[in-house]
Short mmCIF file of C-alpha atoms in Angstrom, two decimals:
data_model
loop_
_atom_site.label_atom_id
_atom_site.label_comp_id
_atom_site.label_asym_id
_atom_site.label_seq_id
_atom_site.Cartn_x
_atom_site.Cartn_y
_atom_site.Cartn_z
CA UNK A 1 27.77 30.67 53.10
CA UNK A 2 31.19 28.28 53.71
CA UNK A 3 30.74 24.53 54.40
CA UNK A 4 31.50 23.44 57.31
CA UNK A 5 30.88 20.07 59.51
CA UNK A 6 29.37 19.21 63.24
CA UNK A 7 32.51 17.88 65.16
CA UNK A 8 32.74 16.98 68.70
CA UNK A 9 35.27 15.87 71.07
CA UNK A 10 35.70 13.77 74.38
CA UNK A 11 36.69 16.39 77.46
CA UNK A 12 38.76 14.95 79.93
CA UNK A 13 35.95 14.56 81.95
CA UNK A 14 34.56 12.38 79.85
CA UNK A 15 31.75 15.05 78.22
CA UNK A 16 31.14 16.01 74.88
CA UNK A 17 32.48 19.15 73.53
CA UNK A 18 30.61 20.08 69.98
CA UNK A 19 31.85 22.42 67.51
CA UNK A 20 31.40 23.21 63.74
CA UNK A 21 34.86 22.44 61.22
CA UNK A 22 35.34 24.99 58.51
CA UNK A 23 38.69 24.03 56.09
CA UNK A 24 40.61 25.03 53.05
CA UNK A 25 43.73 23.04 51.95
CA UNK A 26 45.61 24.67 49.67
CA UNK A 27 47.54 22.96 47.04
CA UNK A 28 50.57 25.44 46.26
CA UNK A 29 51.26 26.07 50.16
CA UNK A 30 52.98 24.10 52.55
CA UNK A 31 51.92 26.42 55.56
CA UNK A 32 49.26 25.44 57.47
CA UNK A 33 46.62 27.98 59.92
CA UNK A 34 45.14 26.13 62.77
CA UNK A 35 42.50 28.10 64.45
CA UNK A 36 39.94 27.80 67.40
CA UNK A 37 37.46 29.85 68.12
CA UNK A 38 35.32 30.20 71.81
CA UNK A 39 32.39 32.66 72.01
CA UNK A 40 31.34 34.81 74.15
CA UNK A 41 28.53 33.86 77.41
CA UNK A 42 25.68 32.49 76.35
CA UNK A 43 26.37 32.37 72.59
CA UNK A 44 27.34 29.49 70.91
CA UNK A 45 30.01 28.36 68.08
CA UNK A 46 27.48 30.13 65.09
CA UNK A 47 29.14 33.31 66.86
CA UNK A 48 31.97 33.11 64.29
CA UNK A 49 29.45 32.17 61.13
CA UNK A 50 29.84 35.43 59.43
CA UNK A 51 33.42 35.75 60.81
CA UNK A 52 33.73 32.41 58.64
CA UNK A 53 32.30 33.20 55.78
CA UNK A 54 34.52 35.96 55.47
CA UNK A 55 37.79 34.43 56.58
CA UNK A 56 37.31 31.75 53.87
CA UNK A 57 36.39 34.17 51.18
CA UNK A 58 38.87 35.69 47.91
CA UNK A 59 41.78 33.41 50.01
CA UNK A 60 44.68 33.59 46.73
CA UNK A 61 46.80 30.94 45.60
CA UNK A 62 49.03 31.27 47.94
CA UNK A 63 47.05 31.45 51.12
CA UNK A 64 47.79 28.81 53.37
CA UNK A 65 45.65 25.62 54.54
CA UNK A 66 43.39 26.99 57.29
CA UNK A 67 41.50 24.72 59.68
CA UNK A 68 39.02 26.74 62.17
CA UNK A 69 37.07 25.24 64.85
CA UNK A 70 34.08 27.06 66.32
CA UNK A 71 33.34 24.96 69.67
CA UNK A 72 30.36 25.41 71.84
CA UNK A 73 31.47 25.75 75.55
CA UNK A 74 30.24 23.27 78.04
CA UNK A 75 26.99 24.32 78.96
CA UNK A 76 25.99 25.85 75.53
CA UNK A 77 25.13 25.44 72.27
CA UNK A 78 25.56 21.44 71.58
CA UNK A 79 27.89 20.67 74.16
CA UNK A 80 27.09 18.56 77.52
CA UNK A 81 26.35 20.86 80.72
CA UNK A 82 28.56 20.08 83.38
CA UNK A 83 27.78 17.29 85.66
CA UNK A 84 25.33 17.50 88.37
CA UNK A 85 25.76 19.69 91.09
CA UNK A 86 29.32 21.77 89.60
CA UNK A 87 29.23 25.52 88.92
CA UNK A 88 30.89 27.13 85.80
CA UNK A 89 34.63 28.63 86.34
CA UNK A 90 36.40 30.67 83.60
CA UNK A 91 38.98 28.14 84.49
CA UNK A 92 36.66 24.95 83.76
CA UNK A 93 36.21 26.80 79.93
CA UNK A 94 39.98 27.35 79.74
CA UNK A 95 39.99 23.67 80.48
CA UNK A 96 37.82 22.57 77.18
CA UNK A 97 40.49 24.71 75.04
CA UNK A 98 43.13 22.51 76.54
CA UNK A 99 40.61 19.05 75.85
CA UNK A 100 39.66 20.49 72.32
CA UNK A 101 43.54 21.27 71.35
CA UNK A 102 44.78 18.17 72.35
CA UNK A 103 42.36 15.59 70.98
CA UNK A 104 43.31 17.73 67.42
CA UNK A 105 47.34 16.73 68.11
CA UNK A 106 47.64 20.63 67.87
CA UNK A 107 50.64 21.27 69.41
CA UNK A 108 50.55 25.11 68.79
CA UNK A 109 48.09 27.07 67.12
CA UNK A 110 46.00 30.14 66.89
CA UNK A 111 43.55 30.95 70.14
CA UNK A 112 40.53 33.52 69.34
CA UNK A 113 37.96 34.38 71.80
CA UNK A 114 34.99 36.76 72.22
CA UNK A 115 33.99 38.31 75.22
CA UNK A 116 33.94 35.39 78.08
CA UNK A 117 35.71 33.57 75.52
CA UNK A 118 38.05 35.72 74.66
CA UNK A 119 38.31 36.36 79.16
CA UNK A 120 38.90 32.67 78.69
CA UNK A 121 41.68 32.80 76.06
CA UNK A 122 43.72 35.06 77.99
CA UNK A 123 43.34 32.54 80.68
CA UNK A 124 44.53 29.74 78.59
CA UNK A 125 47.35 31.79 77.08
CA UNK A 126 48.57 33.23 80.15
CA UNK A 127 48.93 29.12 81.71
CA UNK A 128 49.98 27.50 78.27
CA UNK A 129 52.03 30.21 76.36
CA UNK A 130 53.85 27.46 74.86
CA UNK A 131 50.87 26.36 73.11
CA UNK A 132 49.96 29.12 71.04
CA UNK A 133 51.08 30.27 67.45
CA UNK A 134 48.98 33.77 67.71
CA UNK A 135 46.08 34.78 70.19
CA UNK A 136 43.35 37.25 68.97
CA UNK A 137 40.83 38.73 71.49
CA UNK A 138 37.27 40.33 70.12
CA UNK A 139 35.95 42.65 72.57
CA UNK A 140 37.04 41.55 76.28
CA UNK A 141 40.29 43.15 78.24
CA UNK A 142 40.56 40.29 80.01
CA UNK A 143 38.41 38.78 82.79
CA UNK A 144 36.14 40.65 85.12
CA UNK A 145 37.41 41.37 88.52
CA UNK A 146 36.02 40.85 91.70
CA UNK A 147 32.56 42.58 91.58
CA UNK A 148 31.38 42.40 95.30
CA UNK A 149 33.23 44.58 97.82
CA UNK A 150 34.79 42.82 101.10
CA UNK A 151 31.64 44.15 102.79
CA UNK A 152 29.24 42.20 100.83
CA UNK A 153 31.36 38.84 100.93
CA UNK A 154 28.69 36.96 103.37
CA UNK A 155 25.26 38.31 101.73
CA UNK A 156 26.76 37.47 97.98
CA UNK A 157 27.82 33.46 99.27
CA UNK A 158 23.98 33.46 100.92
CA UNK A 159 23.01 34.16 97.33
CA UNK A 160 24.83 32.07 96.01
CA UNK A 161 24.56 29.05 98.23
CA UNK A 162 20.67 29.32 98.18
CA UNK A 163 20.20 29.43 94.31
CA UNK A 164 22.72 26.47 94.39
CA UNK A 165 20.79 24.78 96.52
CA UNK A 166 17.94 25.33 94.94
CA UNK A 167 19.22 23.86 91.46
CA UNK A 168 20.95 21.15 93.70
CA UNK A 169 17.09 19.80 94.64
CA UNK A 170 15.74 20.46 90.99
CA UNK A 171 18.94 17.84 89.36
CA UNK A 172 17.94 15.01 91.87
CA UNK A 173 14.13 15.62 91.64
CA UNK A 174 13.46 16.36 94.63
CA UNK A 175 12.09 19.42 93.74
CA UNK A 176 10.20 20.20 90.36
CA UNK A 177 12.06 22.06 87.85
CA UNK A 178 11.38 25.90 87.12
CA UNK A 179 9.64 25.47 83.06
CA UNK A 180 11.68 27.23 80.78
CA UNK A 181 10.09 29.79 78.54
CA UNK A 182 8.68 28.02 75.29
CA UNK A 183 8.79 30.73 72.19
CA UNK A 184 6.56 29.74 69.10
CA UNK A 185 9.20 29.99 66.98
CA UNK A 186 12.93 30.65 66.05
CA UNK A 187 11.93 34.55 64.74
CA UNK A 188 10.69 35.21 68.24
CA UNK A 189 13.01 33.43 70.39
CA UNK A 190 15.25 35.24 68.33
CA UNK A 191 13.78 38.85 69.16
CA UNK A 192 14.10 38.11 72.73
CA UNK A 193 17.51 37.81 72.11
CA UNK A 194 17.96 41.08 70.43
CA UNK A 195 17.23 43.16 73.53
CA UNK A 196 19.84 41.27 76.12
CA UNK A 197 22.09 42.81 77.89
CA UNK A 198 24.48 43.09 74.55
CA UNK A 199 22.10 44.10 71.44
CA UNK A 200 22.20 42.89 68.38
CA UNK A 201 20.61 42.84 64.89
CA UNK A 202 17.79 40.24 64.32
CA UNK A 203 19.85 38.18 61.61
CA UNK A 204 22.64 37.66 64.32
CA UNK A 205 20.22 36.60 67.30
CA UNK A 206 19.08 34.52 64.54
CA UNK A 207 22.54 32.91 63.65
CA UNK A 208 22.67 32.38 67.19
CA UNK A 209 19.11 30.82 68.37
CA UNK A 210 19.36 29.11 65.44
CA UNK A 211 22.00 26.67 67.43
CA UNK A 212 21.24 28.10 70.86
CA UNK A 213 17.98 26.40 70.84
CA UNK A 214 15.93 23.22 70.49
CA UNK A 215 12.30 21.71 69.35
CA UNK A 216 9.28 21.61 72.10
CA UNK A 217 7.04 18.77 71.13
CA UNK A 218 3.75 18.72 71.31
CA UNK A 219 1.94 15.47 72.87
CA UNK A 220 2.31 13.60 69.80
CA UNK A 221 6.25 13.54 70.06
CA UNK A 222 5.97 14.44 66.55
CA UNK A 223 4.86 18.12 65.88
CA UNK A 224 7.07 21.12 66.79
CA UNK A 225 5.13 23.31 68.61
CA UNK A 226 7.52 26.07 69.68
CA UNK A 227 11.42 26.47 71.33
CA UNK A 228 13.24 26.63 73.89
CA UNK A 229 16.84 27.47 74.96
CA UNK A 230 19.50 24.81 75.30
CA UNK A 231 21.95 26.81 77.51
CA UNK A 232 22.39 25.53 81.08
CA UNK A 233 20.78 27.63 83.92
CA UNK A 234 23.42 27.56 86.36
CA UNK A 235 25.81 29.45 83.45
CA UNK A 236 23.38 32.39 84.80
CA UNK A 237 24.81 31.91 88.41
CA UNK A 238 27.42 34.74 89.62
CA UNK A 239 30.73 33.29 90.16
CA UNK A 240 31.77 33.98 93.67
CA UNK A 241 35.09 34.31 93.22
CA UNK A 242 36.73 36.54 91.33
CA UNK A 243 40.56 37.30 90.74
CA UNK A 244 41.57 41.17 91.49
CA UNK A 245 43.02 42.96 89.20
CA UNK A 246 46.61 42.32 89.97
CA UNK A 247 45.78 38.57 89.36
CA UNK A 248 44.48 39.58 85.94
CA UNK A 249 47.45 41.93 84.68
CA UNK A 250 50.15 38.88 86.11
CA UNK A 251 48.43 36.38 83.84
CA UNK A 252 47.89 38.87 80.93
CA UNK A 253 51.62 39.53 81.28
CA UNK A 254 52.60 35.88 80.94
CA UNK A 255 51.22 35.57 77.35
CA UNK A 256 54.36 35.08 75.34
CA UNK A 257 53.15 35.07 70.95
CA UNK A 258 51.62 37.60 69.26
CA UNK A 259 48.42 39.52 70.44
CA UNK A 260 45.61 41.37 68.33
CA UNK A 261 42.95 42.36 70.15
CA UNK A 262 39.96 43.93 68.42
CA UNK A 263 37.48 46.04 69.97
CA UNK A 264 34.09 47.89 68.77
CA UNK A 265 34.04 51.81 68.81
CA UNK A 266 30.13 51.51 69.42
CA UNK A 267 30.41 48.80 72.28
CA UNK A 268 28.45 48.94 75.07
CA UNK A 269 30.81 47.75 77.68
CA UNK A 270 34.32 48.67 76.72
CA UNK A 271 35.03 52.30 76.13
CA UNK A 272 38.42 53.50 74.22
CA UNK A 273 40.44 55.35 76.63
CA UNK A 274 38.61 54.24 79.79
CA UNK A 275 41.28 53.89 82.22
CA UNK A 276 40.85 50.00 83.04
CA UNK A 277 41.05 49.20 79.10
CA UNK A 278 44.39 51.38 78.86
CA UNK A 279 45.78 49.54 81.92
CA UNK A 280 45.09 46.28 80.79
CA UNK A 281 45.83 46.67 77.11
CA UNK A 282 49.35 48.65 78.29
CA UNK A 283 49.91 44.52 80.46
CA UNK A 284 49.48 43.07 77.47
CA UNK A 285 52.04 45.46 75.86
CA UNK A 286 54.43 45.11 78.75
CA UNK A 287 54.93 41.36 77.89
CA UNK A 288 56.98 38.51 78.05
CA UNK A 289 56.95 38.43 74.41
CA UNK A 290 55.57 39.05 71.33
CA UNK A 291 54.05 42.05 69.25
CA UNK A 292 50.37 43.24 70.74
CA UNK A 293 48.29 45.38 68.35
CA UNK A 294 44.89 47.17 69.24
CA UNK A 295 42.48 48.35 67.20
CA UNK A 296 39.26 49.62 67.45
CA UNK A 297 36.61 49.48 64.67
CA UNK A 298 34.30 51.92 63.48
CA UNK A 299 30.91 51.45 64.33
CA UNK A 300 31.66 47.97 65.90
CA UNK A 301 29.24 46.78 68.44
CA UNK A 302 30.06 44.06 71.10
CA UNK A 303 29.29 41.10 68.60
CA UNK A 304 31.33 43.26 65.69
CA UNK A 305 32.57 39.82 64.46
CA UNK A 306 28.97 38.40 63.74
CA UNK A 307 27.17 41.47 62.70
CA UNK A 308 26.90 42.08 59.02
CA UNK A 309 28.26 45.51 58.59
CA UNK A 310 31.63 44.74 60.96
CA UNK A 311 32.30 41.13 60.32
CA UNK A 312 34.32 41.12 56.85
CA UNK A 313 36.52 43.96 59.01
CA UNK A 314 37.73 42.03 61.63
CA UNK A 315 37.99 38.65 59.29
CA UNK A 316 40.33 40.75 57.43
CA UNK A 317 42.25 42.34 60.26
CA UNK A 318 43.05 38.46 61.12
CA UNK A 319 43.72 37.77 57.46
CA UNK A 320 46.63 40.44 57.91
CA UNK A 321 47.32 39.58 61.23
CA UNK A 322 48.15 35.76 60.59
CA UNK A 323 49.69 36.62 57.09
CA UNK A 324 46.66 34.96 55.04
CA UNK A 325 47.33 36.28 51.38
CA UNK A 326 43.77 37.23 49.96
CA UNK A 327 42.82 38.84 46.13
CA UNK A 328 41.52 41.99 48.52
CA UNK A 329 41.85 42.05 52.41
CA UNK A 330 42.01 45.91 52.99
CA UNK A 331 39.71 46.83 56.42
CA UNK A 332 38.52 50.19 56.42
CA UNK A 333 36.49 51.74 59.15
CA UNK A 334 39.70 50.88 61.50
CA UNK A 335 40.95 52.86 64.32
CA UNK A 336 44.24 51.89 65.26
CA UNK A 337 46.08 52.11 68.67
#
């Protein structure tokens, strides 16, 4: 596996942003790759460990210095949670990107994001074209549109407000706080996580529990005596708002560098040739500027990038993509828009 370092980084509202550094400084090339990377919901920055592992493997004399940072968003992983009493906006992670970029001095670089992060990268890109080098999205079309229909505005805010409320009273201690589920161990914490709502294999809800959770101690304070998840509860709170499609495509069509997106032919949310993923990929085509390229692997699932049998693919397709000269960075399995 590639070395890499914990990193963090002040937010502009004063919170800690965490992250792993992975680096390779080359000594015949005076080009330099600066990346950062933002999972997807619920993940954390080990998302991009196997991505990693590839992307810094076979690199030739002549590849170029790469940085990458793999950041936990607020509310996962390492990071701080928001403070009390704030939801979680797509727009308060586009935020950290902005935080994260600018405590590095990185005046322009390359954006990827997977899933919400990669919802959240288009965000960022769309506002701050200027900032980027190269964007490249892993399975997301951009962010989700309004779910509810007009008719169910006032029973989705009761929702909302309620379970707001309810967390509201459990952060001043007014009322006691729902226990979280305690697993004996990493292995089964880690099987739970195999069966959400996006499957994957048991090494990559490994790679992710691994950072996506912490020690229970027993009375003692000394022995371990199972785990628990680290990710904030309100990140499982349904945003209320929404922007509608139109909102989407206008910000998709302000991205101005150079777009890959990568998407998985086995996902189980984003079909090829389903009429919302032509529309928006055909936006992002219909830019302001820059080259777009699509391609969907073979076999990919929604976490292609982390899973064992995908990941060296799409660290090569970004290898190509960004011009980073390797012994042997053919992809195969590749279906090409």
């Amino acid at each position: 596996m590639v070395e890499w370092t914990e990193t963090s980084f002040v937010a502009s509202n004063g919170l800690r942003i965490a992250g792993k550094k992975y680096q390779h400084l080359s000594s015949s090339s005076g080009r330099e790759v600066r990346i950062l990377a933002v999972h997807g919901w619920l993940d954390n920055a080990n998302s991009f460990d196997s991505f990693a592992a590839n992307l810094f493997t076979n690199l030739s004399i002549t590849s170029p210095s790469i940085t990458l940072i793999s950041i936990d968003l607020p509310g996962h992983g390492h990071s701080d949670p928001l403070h009390r009493g704030q939801t979680y906006y797509l727009w308060d992670f586009a935020l950290s990107i902005h935080d994260v970029s600018t405590s590095l001095n990185w005046d322009k670089f390359t954006l990827i994001g997977h899933s919400l992060g990669g919802h959240t990268s288009y965000l960022f890109a769309g506002t701050y074209p200027e900032k980027l080098e190269s964007l490249v999205i892993i399975e997301s079309i951009g962010f989700v549109n309004r779910l509810n229909t007009a008719n169910d505005d006032a029973a989705s805010m009761r929702v909302y407000m309620d379970r707001r409320r309810v967390l509201n009273l459990e952060e001043a201690g007014v009322k006691a706080e729902s226990p979280r589920t305690v697993y004996e161990s990493l292995d089964a914490a880690a099987r739970v996580r195999m069966d959400g709502v996006t499957k994957v294999s048991l090494e990559a809800a490994l790679c992710l529990c691994t950072r996506g959770c912490e020690a229970v101690y027993g009375g003692d304070g000394e022995m371990v005596v199972g785990y628990k998840l680290r990710t904030d509860k309100r990140l499982l709170m349904r945003h209320f708002f929404q922007w509608d499609h139109t909102g989407v495509v206008n910000i998709m069509r302000n991205i101005s560098c150079d777009k890959l997106v990568v998407l998985g032919s086995a996902s189980n949310l984003l079909r090829e040739g389903d009429p919302l993923v032509v529309e928006r990929m055909d936006a992002l085509k219909s830019r302001k500027g820059g080259e777009t390229q699509v391609v969907w692997v073979e076999g990919g699932t929604h976490h292609l990038h982390l899973e064992a049998e995908t990941s060296a693919v799409v660290s090569n397709l970004v290898k190509e993509f960004l011009s980073i000269g390797t012994e042997d960075n053919r992809g195969v399995g590749l279906i090409s828009e």
